[in-house]
């Protein structure tokens, strides 16, 4: 069997998933039974030190069965989809569920739902061969080898997956998608310069490997011989990936229950949460929309709840927090589902105009090793990486040493000066972010790391 | 109270003696135990051979195959509720092949002779496809064949034989104890178990069956101030370990939970730290993570040579010819050993994922950097160094793949700081310190991509005044530069104060793989480290 045929057949179709769900449910003797199935065929090609290092193809599938008796439930998963295995998984989840203590927050089964259709499958991606990935890698490797001053390290992944969520009460959700991603770090041989670029698209034919390679190589050369600049508060221009790295963190804090319980940045002192309050600059709008052409994300969450357009922050005001079914019922709100995509809407500026309008500032390519230091304020520490530049008098004047920062995305979004065009970023999943110019960004120390 | 300079003199002198002998006193070999476990079952062996034969038949000069079954079990609770009970099970076969000096890898969950043979042929085909982008041919360091071997990790009670009721009951009782503490309104706790059955064979004749168990109780108590102006958490209370259910019982969650709750509560009224330079006394429950980030990752050979540049980063411990035997990592009494044999550690195995029996090796000897972590295809890069040392060019046995579907590569062995010559306790080190901050438990952690600039928080912070622990502090983090930090270590605890910490989730590689690893350390003191206050007002 050729790889192309395998890619097509190993990603299960709606009908194949329906048949598997039917088999699993036919073995169920529990009051409730939820079934989720996921499968994927993924190829990858990895290179470093100017040569290809590892590459592979992995195909896998997984079934998850949750059996429910009253308010007792338990989950069992397996990657064996044979009838014998399905029977065993169902039986085990029933045995575990019977032993499990009552869950006072258990919800009744989700009835049949309607889902928006999202077309995220591209044959051009599903049929990518190892040779095609190797050729894409050569867009960086050939230039790096030819130039003799560069060392390239990158990773290319392509593949397809499908998922379904179903239950005994008639729920059935199915989605399939393809994915392709290319990330590249080019370092100068003298060890003083490093540049990163990346791209992500469901459609391999739209992923411009040549352009990623060119950007990373340019950044590597431009970032050579960095000088040390004093840490402190700076006007900063964050490229879209750096914005995604920081603003994407807010997704971890959008849980309504945590806020209502008093342990979230969105706690209202005295009780409740801050929905309806202005939390960031009025030009900031953050949303999730699986049908957005830049996002094309799964239109249901892991529990089968439909995902539509959900605006979290609108013109700076916190409009919505995440409500699961239990907490929504308890608080008399509609459940939101848990989206897997995020977009911050763009503005009318561009990276070039942001630089041109900056007397003195720092341009950041992307961020590294972000870790929470204070959940009350979404305070994080992290570092700049692979292309940090000083801007003086409206132009990039020189490469500078990386900084460690201690900063909160909430603070960053309160200090916005300009917003660029929103683009799909190279790392972080289905994420669309603009470049941002912000003031008073808090760099706390220098890093010698290149 | 101890005199610090006296200690410096003593420990410095002792280090030379300690380095001269085998300093691996705290490790115990977890030897193969064939009496307790049958050899690899015939059908698994048959599949492995089918894969190897197919790879050889398709033109591979070397191939290996791993059939792994990985089971996980979680019981997840909050307060007096069971949130979830989950059992996962994944099994499949991964095949690696070298053709014309180039690697290829393929993995399948189809465990039939045809399925694994197809994966093997695909691994060969991918190696051929990669040849176009090859620069240098892969060379494998010679390895003594493991032959037929069986090994299991050090567990007494398999957690997968313990009922869900017993697990849930333990957590709910612990949660109830923590809720007795003032202002503790929430408790999240879980038990997390992993069981891996690894079956490995290669064309050098290794046929190895291993069983590994890992256990980790997690627990977080959250205290909320009555006016909701603050909340504080106490978590990371019990280290994950390569042990079984007996380890969970020994951790005495129920007996300790109220104290953990009270510690969360005390943080609400703790004094915000005044930024500045302090002598830090770091408990092993904290120091393991600093070791992990600033020594463990920095001394991975693939990282040092740029093989992780696009994700995990590179290392300041490079290039090897300018660092081996030359880089002063820390004081003379500092000895750091890599090994995968210490009983109960997370990285401990009988054989690595290319059939090599790992050895114990000094990464830092008497303060000097002395070796990297390696696999078979990396060790030849350091032949010049091993030749100079009169040592064989061999892999240290650090190959690991986190699943049947993940290609194996260099991962961290257990990397531990050896105890000092004088058998000092935690209390002794505190008593020897006039003014400083004691840190217990791991918290926030971040380090740059070359492992130089780092910032670490913690769980509990106490002022030290006149050799005694004083009041609790909060919002403490220290910023450091790796060699400066370790060279500022001026006092180290002894064998009786040595403890293990570790992680279930150490990430590296693309696609990202997770590995579990332990780090042992005594408490240690660091002179005049930069401490910052991480607390802020809400925007």
Short mmCIF file of C-alpha atoms in Angstrom, two decimals, chain A residues 15 27 29-30 72 114 141 182 184 195 201 238 247 255 283:
data_model
loop_
_atom_site.label_atom_id
_atom_site.label_comp_id
_atom_site.label_asym_id
_atom_site.label_seq_id
_atom_site.Cartn_x
_atom_site.Cartn_y
_atom_site.Cartn_z
CA UNK A 15 -19.42 6.38 8.30
CA UNK A 27 -21.96 -3.62 24.05
CA UNK A 29 -25.28 -2.08 29.55
CA UNK A 30 -24.87 1.14 31.51
CA UNK A 72 -21.25 7.31 39.04
CA UNK A 114 -26.59 20.70 15.58
CA UNK A 141 19.45 23.25 4.33
CA UNK A 182 7.04 24.26 9.56
CA UNK A 184 12.82 26.81 11.60
CA UNK A 195 16.54 33.67 13.89
CA UNK A 201 -1.79 25.91 7.68
CA UNK A 238 5.72 42.26 19.61
CA UNK A 247 -2.04 36.72 24.98
CA UNK A 255 -12.94 29.63 33.61
CA UNK A 283 -9.29 48.46 20.90
#
